[in-house]
JSON list of C-alpha atoms in Angstrom, two decimals:
[
{"chain": "F", "resi": 1, "resn": "MET", "atom": "CA", "xyz": [-15.85, -6.45, 18.92]},
{"chain": "F", "resi": 2, "resn": "ALA", "atom": "CA", "xyz": [-16.25, -4.66, 15.59]},
{"chain": "F", "resi": 3, "resn": "ASP", "atom": "CA", "xyz": [-18.48, -7.15, 13.77]},
{"chain": "F", "resi": 4, "resn": "SER", "atom": "CA", "xyz": [-20.44, -10.10, 15.17]},
{"chain": "F", "resi": 5, "resn": "SER", "atom": "CA", "xyz": [-22.90, -10.40, 12.27]},
{"chain": "F", "resi": 6, "resn": "SER", "atom": "CA", "xyz": [-21.36, -13.70, 11.12]},
{"chain": "F", "resi": 7, "resn": "PHE", "atom": "CA", "xyz": [-21.90, -15.37, 14.52]},
{"chain": "F", "resi": 8, "resn": "GLY", "atom": "CA", "xyz": [-24.95, -17.46, 15.34]},
{"chain": "F", "resi": 9, "resn": "SER", "atom": "CA", "xyz": [-27.22, -16.86, 18.32]},
{"chain": "F", "resi": 10, "resn": "GLY", "atom": "CA", "xyz": [-25.77, -17.51, 21.75]},
{"chain": "F", "resi": 11, "resn": "TRP", "atom": "CA", "xyz": [-22.19, -16.88, 20.65]},
{"chain": "F", "resi": 12, "resn": "GLU", "atom": "CA", "xyz": [-19.44, -16.03, 23.09]},
{"chain": "F", "resi": 13, "resn": "VAL", "atom": "CA", "xyz": [-15.76, -15.30, 22.54]},
{"chain": "F", "resi": 14, "resn": "PHE", "atom": "CA", "xyz": [-13.13, -15.51, 25.26]},
{"chain": "F", "resi": 15, "resn": "VAL", "atom": "CA", "xyz": [-10.27, -13.05, 24.77]},
{"chain": "F", "resi": 16, "resn": "ILE", "atom": "CA", "xyz": [-6.98, -12.27, 26.45]},
{"chain": "F", "resi": 17, "resn": "PHE", "atom": "CA", "xyz": [-5.81, -8.82, 25.42]},
{"chain": "F", "resi": 18, "resn": "ARG", "atom": "CA", "xyz": [-3.50, -5.99, 26.35]},
{"chain": "F", "resi": 19, "resn": "LEU", "atom": "CA", "xyz": [-3.93, -2.35, 25.35]},
{"chain": "F", "resi": 20, "resn": "PHE", "atom": "CA", "xyz": [-0.91, -0.10, 25.40]},
{"chain": "F", "resi": 21, "resn": "VAL", "atom": "CA", "xyz": [0.38, 3.36, 24.54]},
{"chain": "F", "resi": 22, "resn": "HIS", "atom": "CA", "xyz": [3.89, 3.90, 23.22]},
{"chain": "F", "resi": 23, "resn": "ASP", "atom": "CA", "xyz": [6.46, 6.03, 25.05]},
{"chain": "F", "resi": 24, "resn": "GLN", "atom": "CA", "xyz": [8.18, 7.61, 22.05]},
{"chain": "F", "resi": 25, "resn": "ASN", "atom": "CA", "xyz": [11.03, 8.99, 24.16]},
{"chain": "F", "resi": 26, "resn": "GLU", "atom": "CA", "xyz": [12.09, 5.73, 25.77]},
{"chain": "F", "resi": 27, "resn": "ASP", "atom": "CA", "xyz": [10.71, 3.33, 23.10]},
{"chain": "F", "resi": 28, "resn": "THR", "atom": "CA", "xyz": [8.72, 1.46, 25.75]},
{"chain": "F", "resi": 29, "resn": "TYR", "atom": "CA", "xyz": [5.03, 0.80, 26.30]},
{"chain": "F", "resi": 30, "resn": "LEU", "atom": "CA", "xyz": [2.62, 1.70, 29.08]},
{"chain": "F", "resi": 31, "resn": "ILE", "atom": "CA", "xyz": [0.40, -1.29, 29.87]},
{"chain": "F", "resi": 32, "resn": "PRO", "atom": "CA", "xyz": [-2.17, -1.15, 32.73]},
{"chain": "F", "resi": 33, "resn": "GLN", "atom": "CA", "xyz": [-1.47, -3.85, 35.31]},
{"chain": "F", "resi": 34, "resn": "ASP", "atom": "CA", "xyz": [-5.03, -5.21, 35.27]},
{"chain": "F", "resi": 35, "resn": "ALA", "atom": "CA", "xyz": [-4.66, -5.78, 31.50]},
{"chain": "F", "resi": 36, "resn": "MET", "atom": "CA", "xyz": [-2.00, -8.44, 32.04]},
{"chain": "F", "resi": 37, "resn": "GLY", "atom": "CA", "xyz": [-3.38, -11.82, 31.07]},
{"chain": "F", "resi": 38, "resn": "ASN", "atom": "CA", "xyz": [-6.96, -11.48, 32.28]},
{"chain": "F", "resi": 39, "resn": "GLU", "atom": "CA", "xyz": [-9.50, -13.35, 30.19]},
{"chain": "F", "resi": 40, "resn": "ARG", "atom": "CA", "xyz": [-12.59, -11.41, 29.07]},
{"chain": "F", "resi": 41, "resn": "ARG", "atom": "CA", "xyz": [-15.86, -12.83, 27.76]},
{"chain": "F", "resi": 42, "resn": "PHE", "atom": "CA", "xyz": [-17.46, -11.08, 24.77]},
{"chain": "F", "resi": 43, "resn": "HIS", "atom": "CA", "xyz": [-21.07, -11.88, 23.82]},
{"chain": "F", "resi": 44, "resn": "GLY", "atom": "CA", "xyz": [-24.14, -10.28, 22.29]},
{"chain": "F", "resi": 45, "resn": "LEU", "atom": "CA", "xyz": [-24.81, -8.06, 25.32]},
{"chain": "F", "resi": 46, "resn": "LYS", "atom": "CA", "xyz": [-21.15, -7.26, 26.01]},
{"chain": "F", "resi": 47, "resn": "LEU", "atom": "CA", "xyz": [-19.28, -6.15, 22.90]},
{"chain": "F", "resi": 48, "resn": "GLU", "atom": "CA", "xyz": [-16.49, -4.13, 24.52]},
{"chain": "F", "resi": 49, "resn": "TRP", "atom": "CA", "xyz": [-14.01, -4.32, 27.37]},
{"chain": "F", "resi": 50, "resn": "GLY", "atom": "CA", "xyz": [-11.53, -1.68, 28.39]},
{"chain": "F", "resi": 51, "resn": "PHE", "atom": "CA", "xyz": [-10.43, 0.85, 30.98]},
{"chain": "F", "resi": 52, "resn": "ASP", "atom": "CA", "xyz": [-12.31, 3.98, 32.04]},
{"chain": "F", "resi": 53, "resn": "GLN", "atom": "CA", "xyz": [-9.10, 5.42, 33.49]},
{"chain": "F", "resi": 54, "resn": "PHE", "atom": "CA", "xyz": [-6.39, 4.20, 31.14]},
{"chain": "F", "resi": 55, "resn": "ILE", "atom": "CA", "xyz": [-3.96, 7.10, 31.74]},
{"chain": "F", "resi": 56, "resn": "PRO", "atom": "CA", "xyz": [-4.42, 10.52, 33.43]},
{"chain": "F", "resi": 57, "resn": "LEU", "atom": "CA", "xyz": [-4.81, 13.30, 30.85]},
{"chain": "F", "resi": 58, "resn": "LYS", "atom": "CA", "xyz": [-2.16, 15.43, 32.54]},
{"chain": "F", "resi": 59, "resn": "GLU", "atom": "CA", "xyz": [0.38, 12.61, 32.33]},
{"chain": "F", "resi": 60, "resn": "PHE", "atom": "CA", "xyz": [-0.63, 11.83, 28.73]},
{"chain": "F", "resi": 61, "resn": "ASN", "atom": "CA", "xyz": [-0.37, 15.46, 27.53]},
{"chain": "F", "resi": 62, "resn": "ASP", "atom": "CA", "xyz": [3.04, 16.05, 29.11]},
{"chain": "F", "resi": 63, "resn": "ALA", "atom": "CA", "xyz": [5.46, 15.69, 26.16]},
{"chain": "F", "resi": 64, "resn": "SER", "atom": "CA", "xyz": [8.31, 14.77, 28.51]},
{"chain": "F", "resi": 65, "resn": "ASN", "atom": "CA", "xyz": [6.52, 11.48, 29.22]},
{"chain": "F", "resi": 66, "resn": "GLY", "atom": "CA", "xyz": [6.72, 10.56, 25.53]},
{"chain": "F", "resi": 67, "resn": "TYR", "atom": "CA", "xyz": [3.10, 9.59, 24.97]},
{"chain": "F", "resi": 68, "resn": "LEU", "atom": "CA", "xyz": [2.13, 12.69, 22.98]},
{"chain": "F", "resi": 69, "resn": "VAL", "atom": "CA", "xyz": [5.02, 14.02, 20.89]},
{"chain": "F", "resi": 70, "resn": "GLY", "atom": "CA", "xyz": [4.50, 16.47, 18.02]},
{"chain": "F", "resi": 71, "resn": "ASP", "atom": "CA", "xyz": [0.74, 16.02, 18.50]},
{"chain": "F", "resi": 72, "resn": "THR", "atom": "CA", "xyz": [1.18, 12.33, 17.58]},
{"chain": "F", "resi": 73, "resn": "CYS", "atom": "CA", "xyz": [0.47, 9.31, 19.77]},
{"chain": "F", "resi": 74, "resn": "ILE", "atom": "CA", "xyz": [0.72, 5.58, 19.11]},
{"chain": "F", "resi": 75, "resn": "PHE", "atom": "CA", "xyz": [-1.75, 3.11, 20.61]},
{"chain": "F", "resi": 76, "resn": "GLY", "atom": "CA", "xyz": [-1.74, -0.63, 20.16]},
{"chain": "F", "resi": 77, "resn": "ALA", "atom": "CA", "xyz": [-3.34, -3.90, 21.15]},
{"chain": "F", "resi": 78, "resn": "GLU", "atom": "CA", "xyz": [-2.25, -7.51, 21.55]},
{"chain": "F", "resi": 79, "resn": "VAL", "atom": "CA", "xyz": [-5.15, -9.95, 21.26]},
{"chain": "F", "resi": 80, "resn": "PHE", "atom": "CA", "xyz": [-5.41, -13.71, 21.73]},
{"chain": "F", "resi": 81, "resn": "VAL", "atom": "CA", "xyz": [-8.83, -15.22, 20.96]},
{"chain": "F", "resi": 82, "resn": "LYS", "atom": "CA", "xyz": [-10.35, -18.44, 22.27]},
{"chain": "F", "resi": 83, "resn": "GLU", "atom": "CA", "xyz": [-13.75, -19.00, 20.67]},
{"chain": "F", "resi": 84, "resn": "ARG", "atom": "CA", "xyz": [-16.09, -21.67, 22.11]},
{"chain": "F", "resi": 85, "resn": "ASN", "atom": "CA", "xyz": [-13.12, -23.63, 23.42]},
{"chain": "F", "resi": 86, "resn": "ILE", "atom": "CA", "xyz": [-11.61, -23.71, 19.90]},
{"chain": "F", "resi": 87, "resn": "VAL", "atom": "CA", "xyz": [-8.35, -21.83, 20.10]},
{"chain": "F", "resi": 88, "resn": "LYS", "atom": "CA", "xyz": [-7.85, -19.34, 17.35]},
{"chain": "F", "resi": 89, "resn": "GLY", "atom": "CA", "xyz": [-5.07, -16.84, 17.20]},
{"chain": "F", "resi": 90, "resn": "GLU", "atom": "CA", "xyz": [-2.88, -14.75, 15.00]},
{"chain": "F", "resi": 91, "resn": "CYS", "atom": "CA", "xyz": [0.55, -13.23, 15.29]},
{"chain": "F", "resi": 92, "resn": "LEU", "atom": "CA", "xyz": [0.42, -9.49, 14.59]},
{"chain": "F", "resi": 93, "resn": "SER", "atom": "CA", "xyz": [3.56, -7.46, 13.95]},
{"chain": "F", "resi": 94, "resn": "MET", "atom": "CA", "xyz": [3.03, -3.70, 13.72]},
{"chain": "F", "resi": 95, "resn": "LYS", "atom": "CA", "xyz": [5.55, -1.06, 12.69]},
{"chain": "F", "resi": 96, "resn": "LYS", "atom": "CA", "xyz": [5.73, 2.41, 14.14]},
{"chain": "F", "resi": 97, "resn": "PHE", "atom": "CA", "xyz": [4.63, 5.12, 11.71]},
{"chain": "F", "resi": 98, "resn": "THR", "atom": "CA", "xyz": [8.06, 6.73, 12.01]},
{"chain": "F", "resi": 99, "resn": "SER", "atom": "CA", "xyz": [9.87, 3.56, 10.92]},
{"chain": "F", "resi": 100, "resn": "ALA", "atom": "CA", "xyz": [7.41, 2.52, 8.20]},
{"chain": "F", "resi": 101, "resn": "SER", "atom": "CA", "xyz": [8.53, 5.19, 5.76]},
{"chain": "F", "resi": 102, "resn": "PRO", "atom": "CA", "xyz": [6.59, 5.08, 2.48]},
{"chain": "F", "resi": 103, "resn": "TYR", "atom": "CA", "xyz": [8.07, 3.77, -0.75]},
{"chain": "F", "resi": 104, "resn": "LYS", "atom": "CA", "xyz": [7.30, 6.04, -3.69]},
{"chain": "F", "resi": 105, "resn": "TYR", "atom": "CA", "xyz": [6.86, 4.66, -7.18]},
{"chain": "F", "resi": 106, "resn": "VAL", "atom": "CA", "xyz": [6.41, 6.86, -10.27]},
{"chain": "F", "resi": 107, "resn": "TRP", "atom": "CA", "xyz": [4.72, 5.58, -13.44]},
{"chain": "F", "resi": 108, "resn": "LYS", "atom": "CA", "xyz": [5.06, 7.78, -16.50]},
{"chain": "F", "resi": 109, "resn": "ILE", "atom": "CA", "xyz": [2.42, 6.88, -19.11]},
{"chain": "F", "resi": 110, "resn": "LYS", "atom": "CA", "xyz": [3.09, 8.17, -22.64]},
{"chain": "F", "resi": 111, "resn": "ASN", "atom": "CA", "xyz": [0.54, 8.44, -25.49]},
{"chain": "F", "resi": 112, "resn": "PHE", "atom": "CA", "xyz": [-2.22, 8.37, -22.92]},
{"chain": "F", "resi": 113, "resn": "SER", "atom": "CA", "xyz": [-4.98, 9.33, -25.33]},
{"chain": "F", "resi": 114, "resn": "ASN", "atom": "CA", "xyz": [-4.20, 6.25, -27.43]},
{"chain": "F", "resi": 115, "resn": "LEU", "atom": "CA", "xyz": [-4.80, 3.75, -24.63]},
{"chain": "F", "resi": 116, "resn": "GLU", "atom": "CA", "xyz": [-7.54, 1.38, -25.82]},
{"chain": "F", "resi": 117, "resn": "ALA", "atom": "CA", "xyz": [-7.38, -1.62, -23.48]},
{"chain": "F", "resi": 118, "resn": "LYS", "atom": "CA", "xyz": [-9.71, -1.84, -20.49]},
{"chain": "F", "resi": 119, "resn": "SER", "atom": "CA", "xyz": [-6.83, -1.81, -18.01]},
{"chain": "F", "resi": 120, "resn": "TYR", "atom": "CA", "xyz": [-3.07, -1.39, -17.79]},
{"chain": "F", "resi": 121, "resn": "GLU", "atom": "CA", "xyz": [-0.60, -2.39, -15.09]},
{"chain": "F", "resi": 122, "resn": "SER", "atom": "CA", "xyz": [2.62, -0.72, -14.01]},
{"chain": "F", "resi": 123, "resn": "GLU", "atom": "CA", "xyz": [5.89, -2.52, -13.54]},
{"chain": "F", "resi": 124, "resn": "VAL", "atom": "CA", "xyz": [6.23, -4.39, -10.26]},
{"chain": "F", "resi": 125, "resn": "PHE", "atom": "CA", "xyz": [7.80, -2.52, -7.34]},
{"chain": "F", "resi": 126, "resn": "VAL", "atom": "CA", "xyz": [8.68, -3.62, -3.81]},
{"chain": "F", "resi": 127, "resn": "ALA", "atom": "CA", "xyz": [7.48, -1.94, -0.60]},
{"chain": "F", "resi": 128, "resn": "GLY", "atom": "CA", "xyz": [7.62, -3.51, 2.85]},
{"chain": "F", "resi": 129, "resn": "ASP", "atom": "CA", "xyz": [9.08, -6.75, 1.42]},
{"chain": "F", "resi": 130, "resn": "GLN", "atom": "CA", "xyz": [5.95, -7.22, -0.70]},
{"chain": "F", "resi": 131, "resn": "LYS", "atom": "CA", "xyz": [5.57, -6.88, -4.48]},
{"chain": "F", "resi": 132, "resn": "TRP", "atom": "CA", "xyz": [3.01, -4.35, -5.73]},
{"chain": "F", "resi": 133, "resn": "LYS", "atom": "CA", "xyz": [1.75, -2.78, -8.94]},
{"chain": "F", "resi": 134, "resn": "ILE", "atom": "CA", "xyz": [-0.71, -0.10, -9.99]},
{"chain": "F", "resi": 135, "resn": "GLU", "atom": "CA", "xyz": [-3.71, -0.98, -12.13]},
{"chain": "F", "resi": 136, "resn": "LEU", "atom": "CA", "xyz": [-5.23, 1.83, -14.19]},
{"chain": "F", "resi": 137, "resn": "CYS", "atom": "CA", "xyz": [-8.43, 1.73, -16.24]},
{"chain": "F", "resi": 138, "resn": "PRO", "atom": "CA", "xyz": [-8.19, 4.69, -18.65]},
{"chain": "F", "resi": 139, "resn": "LYS", "atom": "CA", "xyz": [-11.90, 4.56, -19.55]},
{"chain": "F", "resi": 140, "resn": "GLY", "atom": "CA", "xyz": [-13.15, 3.66, -16.08]},
{"chain": "F", "resi": 141, "resn": "TYR", "atom": "CA", "xyz": [-14.44, 0.47, -14.52]},
{"chain": "F", "resi": 142, "resn": "GLY", "atom": "CA", "xyz": [-17.90, -0.60, -13.37]},
{"chain": "F", "resi": 143, "resn": "VAL", "atom": "CA", "xyz": [-20.11, 2.34, -12.36]},
{"chain": "F", "resi": 144, "resn": "ALA", "atom": "CA", "xyz": [-17.36, 4.74, -13.50]},
{"chain": "F", "resi": 145, "resn": "SER", "atom": "CA", "xyz": [-17.09, 3.28, -17.02]},
{"chain": "F", "resi": 146, "resn": "GLY", "atom": "CA", "xyz": [-16.98, 6.06, -19.60]},
{"chain": "F", "resi": 147, "resn": "SER", "atom": "CA", "xyz": [-16.94, 8.90, -17.06]},
{"chain": "F", "resi": 148, "resn": "HIS", "atom": "CA", "xyz": [-13.86, 8.51, -14.87]},
{"chain": "F", "resi": 149, "resn": "ILE", "atom": "CA", "xyz": [-10.42, 6.97, -14.67]},
{"chain": "F", "resi": 150, "resn": "SER", "atom": "CA", "xyz": [-10.31, 4.06, -12.21]},
{"chain": "F", "resi": 151, "resn": "MET", "atom": "CA", "xyz": [-7.11, 3.24, -10.33]},
{"chain": "F", "resi": 152, "resn": "TYR", "atom": "CA", "xyz": [-6.07, 0.57, -7.82]},
{"chain": "F", "resi": 153, "resn": "LEU", "atom": "CA", "xyz": [-3.11, -0.75, -5.84]},
{"chain": "F", "resi": 154, "resn": "LYS", "atom": "CA", "xyz": [-2.62, -4.51, -6.31]},
{"chain": "F", "resi": 155, "resn": "LEU", "atom": "CA", "xyz": [-0.56, -7.26, -4.75]},
{"chain": "F", "resi": 156, "resn": "ALA", "atom": "CA", "xyz": [1.65, -8.47, -7.60]},
{"chain": "F", "resi": 157, "resn": "ASP", "atom": "CA", "xyz": [2.56, -11.93, -6.29]},
{"chain": "F", "resi": 158, "resn": "LEU", "atom": "CA", "xyz": [-0.11, -13.92, -4.45]},
{"chain": "F", "resi": 159, "resn": "SER", "atom": "CA", "xyz": [2.07, -17.04, -4.41]},
{"chain": "F", "resi": 160, "resn": "THR", "atom": "CA", "xyz": [3.80, -15.72, -1.28]},
{"chain": "F", "resi": 161, "resn": "ILE", "atom": "CA", "xyz": [0.50, -15.01, 0.51]},
{"chain": "F", "resi": 162, "resn": "THR", "atom": "CA", "xyz": [-0.86, -17.98, 2.45]},
{"chain": "F", "resi": 163, "resn": "ARG", "atom": "CA", "xyz": [-4.34, -18.34, 3.90]},
{"chain": "F", "resi": 164, "resn": "GLY", "atom": "CA", "xyz": [-4.57, -16.34, 7.10]},
{"chain": "F", "resi": 165, "resn": "PHE", "atom": "CA", "xyz": [-1.76, -14.00, 6.03]},
{"chain": "F", "resi": 166, "resn": "LYS", "atom": "CA", "xyz": [-2.77, -10.32, 6.00]},
{"chain": "F", "resi": 167, "resn": "ILE", "atom": "CA", "xyz": [-0.86, -7.12, 5.24]},
{"chain": "F", "resi": 168, "resn": "TYR", "atom": "CA", "xyz": [-1.92, -3.79, 6.74]},
{"chain": "F", "resi": 169, "resn": "VAL", "atom": "CA", "xyz": [-1.03, -1.01, 4.31]},
{"chain": "F", "resi": 170, "resn": "HIS", "atom": "CA", "xyz": [-1.34, 2.76, 4.25]},
{"chain": "F", "resi": 171, "resn": "PHE", "atom": "CA", "xyz": [-1.09, 4.04, 0.69]},
{"chain": "F", "resi": 172, "resn": "THR", "atom": "CA", "xyz": [-1.68, 7.03, -1.55]},
{"chain": "F", "resi": 173, "resn": "LEU", "atom": "CA", "xyz": [-2.45, 6.99, -5.26]},
{"chain": "F", "resi": 174, "resn": "ARG", "atom": "CA", "xyz": [-1.88, 10.21, -7.17]},
{"chain": "F", "resi": 175, "resn": "ILE", "atom": "CA", "xyz": [-2.09, 11.72, -10.64]},
{"chain": "F", "resi": 176, "resn": "ARG", "atom": "CA", "xyz": [0.37, 14.56, -10.77]},
{"chain": "F", "resi": 177, "resn": "ASN", "atom": "CA", "xyz": [-0.54, 18.02, -11.98]},
{"chain": "F", "resi": 178, "resn": "GLN", "atom": "CA", "xyz": [2.43, 18.86, -14.19]},
{"chain": "F", "resi": 179, "resn": "VAL", "atom": "CA", "xyz": [1.64, 22.58, -14.28]},
{"chain": "F", "resi": 180, "resn": "GLN", "atom": "CA", "xyz": [0.68, 23.34, -10.68]},
{"chain": "F", "resi": 181, "resn": "SER", "atom": "CA", "xyz": [1.13, 21.55, -7.36]},
{"chain": "F", "resi": 182, "resn": "ILE", "atom": "CA", "xyz": [-2.58, 20.74, -7.04]},
{"chain": "F", "resi": 183, "resn": "HIS", "atom": "CA", "xyz": [-2.41, 16.99, -7.59]},
{"chain": "F", "resi": 184, "resn": "ASN", "atom": "CA", "xyz": [-5.37, 14.62, -7.67]},
{"chain": "F", "resi": 185, "resn": "HIS", "atom": "CA", "xyz": [-4.89, 11.99, -4.97]},
{"chain": "F", "resi": 186, "resn": "TYR", "atom": "CA", "xyz": [-6.63, 9.63, -2.58]},
{"chain": "F", "resi": 187, "resn": "LYS", "atom": "CA", "xyz": [-5.24, 7.77, 0.42]},
{"chain": "F", "resi": 188, "resn": "THR", "atom": "CA", "xyz": [-6.44, 5.03, 2.75]},
{"chain": "F", "resi": 189, "resn": "SER", "atom": "CA", "xyz": [-5.37, 2.23, 5.08]},
{"chain": "F", "resi": 190, "resn": "VAL", "atom": "CA", "xyz": [-6.54, -1.33, 4.40]},
{"chain": "F", "resi": 191, "resn": "TRP", "atom": "CA", "xyz": [-5.79, -5.00, 5.08]},
{"chain": "F", "resi": 192, "resn": "PHE", "atom": "CA", "xyz": [-4.67, -6.89, 1.95]},
{"chain": "F", "resi": 193, "resn": "ARG", "atom": "CA", "xyz": [-5.06, -10.70, 1.80]},
{"chain": "F", "resi": 194, "resn": "THR", "atom": "CA", "xyz": [-5.72, -13.46, -0.73]},
{"chain": "F", "resi": 195, "resn": "SER", "atom": "CA", "xyz": [-9.42, -12.54, -0.90]},
{"chain": "F", "resi": 196, "resn": "ILE", "atom": "CA", "xyz": [-8.71, -8.79, -1.15]},
{"chain": "F", "resi": 197, "resn": "ASP", "atom": "CA", "xyz": [-5.64, -8.40, -3.36]},
{"chain": "F", "resi": 198, "resn": "ASN", "atom": "CA", "xyz": [-6.43, -4.93, -4.71]},
{"chain": "F", "resi": 199, "resn": "TRP", "atom": "CA", "xyz": [-7.94, -1.70, -3.41]},
{"chain": "F", "resi": 200, "resn": "GLY", "atom": "CA", "xyz": [-8.59, 1.66, -4.96]},
{"chain": "F", "resi": 201, "resn": "TRP", "atom": "CA", "xyz": [-11.16, 3.99, -6.45]},
{"chain": "F", "resi": 202, "resn": "HIS", "atom": "CA", "xyz": [-13.54, 3.51, -9.37]},
{"chain": "F", "resi": 203, "resn": "GLU", "atom": "CA", "xyz": [-14.11, 7.26, -9.71]},
{"chain": "F", "resi": 204, "resn": "PHE", "atom": "CA", "xyz": [-10.55, 8.49, -9.32]},
{"chain": "F", "resi": 205, "resn": "ILE", "atom": "CA", "xyz": [-10.81, 11.51, -11.63]},
{"chain": "F", "resi": 206, "resn": "GLU", "atom": "CA", "xyz": [-13.33, 12.61, -14.23]},
{"chain": "F", "resi": 207, "resn": "LEU", "atom": "CA", "xyz": [-12.18, 11.99, -17.80]},
{"chain": "F", "resi": 208, "resn": "SER", "atom": "CA", "xyz": [-13.43, 15.39, -18.93]},
{"chain": "F", "resi": 209, "resn": "TYR", "atom": "CA", "xyz": [-11.43, 17.12, -16.20]},
{"chain": "F", "resi": 210, "resn": "LEU", "atom": "CA", "xyz": [-8.31, 15.08, -16.90]},
{"chain": "F", "resi": 211, "resn": "ASN", "atom": "CA", "xyz": [-8.44, 15.75, -20.64]},
{"chain": "F", "resi": 212, "resn": "LYS", "atom": "CA", "xyz": [-9.20, 19.47, -20.42]},
{"chain": "F", "resi": 213, "resn": "ALA", "atom": "CA", "xyz": [-6.31, 21.48, -21.82]},
{"chain": "F", "resi": 214, "resn": "GLY", "atom": "CA", "xyz": [-4.56, 23.62, -19.24]},
{"chain": "F", "resi": 215, "resn": "ASN", "atom": "CA", "xyz": [-5.55, 21.54, -16.21]},
{"chain": "F", "resi": 216, "resn": "GLY", "atom": "CA", "xyz": [-2.04, 20.07, -16.13]},
{"chain": "F", "resi": 217, "resn": "PHE", "atom": "CA", "xyz": [-2.80, 16.37, -15.78]},
{"chain": "F", "resi": 218, "resn": "LEU", "atom": "CA", "xyz": [-2.03, 15.59, -19.43]},
{"chain": "F", "resi": 219, "resn": "VAL", "atom": "CA", "xyz": [1.00, 17.40, -20.88]},
{"chain": "F", "resi": 220, "resn": "ASN", "atom": "CA", "xyz": [2.26, 16.34, -24.31]},
{"chain": "F", "resi": 221, "resn": "ASP", "atom": "CA", "xyz": [-0.08, 13.35, -23.92]},
{"chain": "F", "resi": 222, "resn": "VAL", "atom": "CA", "xyz": [1.85, 12.16, -20.87]},
{"chain": "F", "resi": 223, "resn": "CYS", "atom": "CA", "xyz": [0.17, 11.24, -17.59]},
{"chain": "F", "resi": 224, "resn": "ILE", "atom": "CA", "xyz": [2.28, 10.79, -14.43]},
{"chain": "F", "resi": 225, "resn": "VAL", "atom": "CA", "xyz": [0.90, 8.40, -11.82]},
{"chain": "F", "resi": 226, "resn": "GLU", "atom": "CA", "xyz": [2.43, 7.88, -8.37]},
{"chain": "F", "resi": 227, "resn": "ALA", "atom": "CA", "xyz": [1.97, 5.44, -5.52]},
{"chain": "F", "resi": 228, "resn": "GLU", "atom": "CA", "xyz": [3.27, 5.86, -1.97]},
{"chain": "F", "resi": 229, "resn": "VAL", "atom": "CA", "xyz": [3.04, 2.62, 0.01]},
{"chain": "F", "resi": 230, "resn": "SER", "atom": "CA", "xyz": [3.80, 1.94, 3.68]},
{"chain": "F", "resi": 231, "resn": "VAL", "atom": "CA", "xyz": [3.39, -1.55, 5.11]},
{"chain": "F", "resi": 232, "resn": "LEU", "atom": "CA", "xyz": [2.41, -0.96, 8.75]},
{"chain": "F", "resi": 233, "resn": "GLY", "atom": "CA", "xyz": [1.70, -4.50, 9.89]},
{"chain": "F", "resi": 234, "resn": "ILE", "atom": "CA", "xyz": [1.75, -8.21, 9.08]},
{"chain": "F", "resi": 235, "resn": "SER", "atom": "CA", "xyz": [-0.68, -10.73, 10.54]},
{"chain": "F", "resi": 236, "resn": "GLU", "atom": "CA", "xyz": [-0.24, -14.50, 10.28]},
{"chain": "F", "resi": 237, "resn": "ALA", "atom": "CA", "xyz": [-2.62, -17.19, 11.54]},
{"chain": "F", "resi": 238, "resn": "LEU", "atom": "CA", "xyz": [-1.15, -19.41, 14.26]}
]
């Protein structure tokens, strides 16, 4: 249980869950037998359940078994929650990192030094069947106002997002260095939903550093912004 701060005293949550590790050779999953359908009770004094001996290290490290391939492993969980006899649940669909290849969008901004509005938005692009756009604040936003560029990834169409619908996204935002290959970028993984429809960085890059001649981020008053977006999972309330 990652966060119980919103629960009142005496809370308890009854959970049926399965933990598994992916066999990348056979495209199957290893699931411990005692994880099949057993109900577990979480409460203030018991915040975690699991398995001390999930899989032997020797078996896990043997690449022929498919659990650790190219120094990469894939773990997962299926969780059904029953809280105080009120059934709550969600359907979670996760994609393997290998199949959730990122969509790359390039935004070329001309006459950058003449941008006067507080924020600008890119054209809409589609990644993982969802519509996205980049929001850029050329003079910064909030605590970064006047000192940095602020930049965010945004859901472009909230009309398709219902309450309880969440999108798990891994994304990178980047300002290209047009002279060298030392780009300025940040990346993260986050759940998007109706209440959190954008995510990014207030202090993406210092204005003085961006504007300095020879640094390569502004060439002929052109700034090149990129987004790489991978949708790794979709969760819908039942």
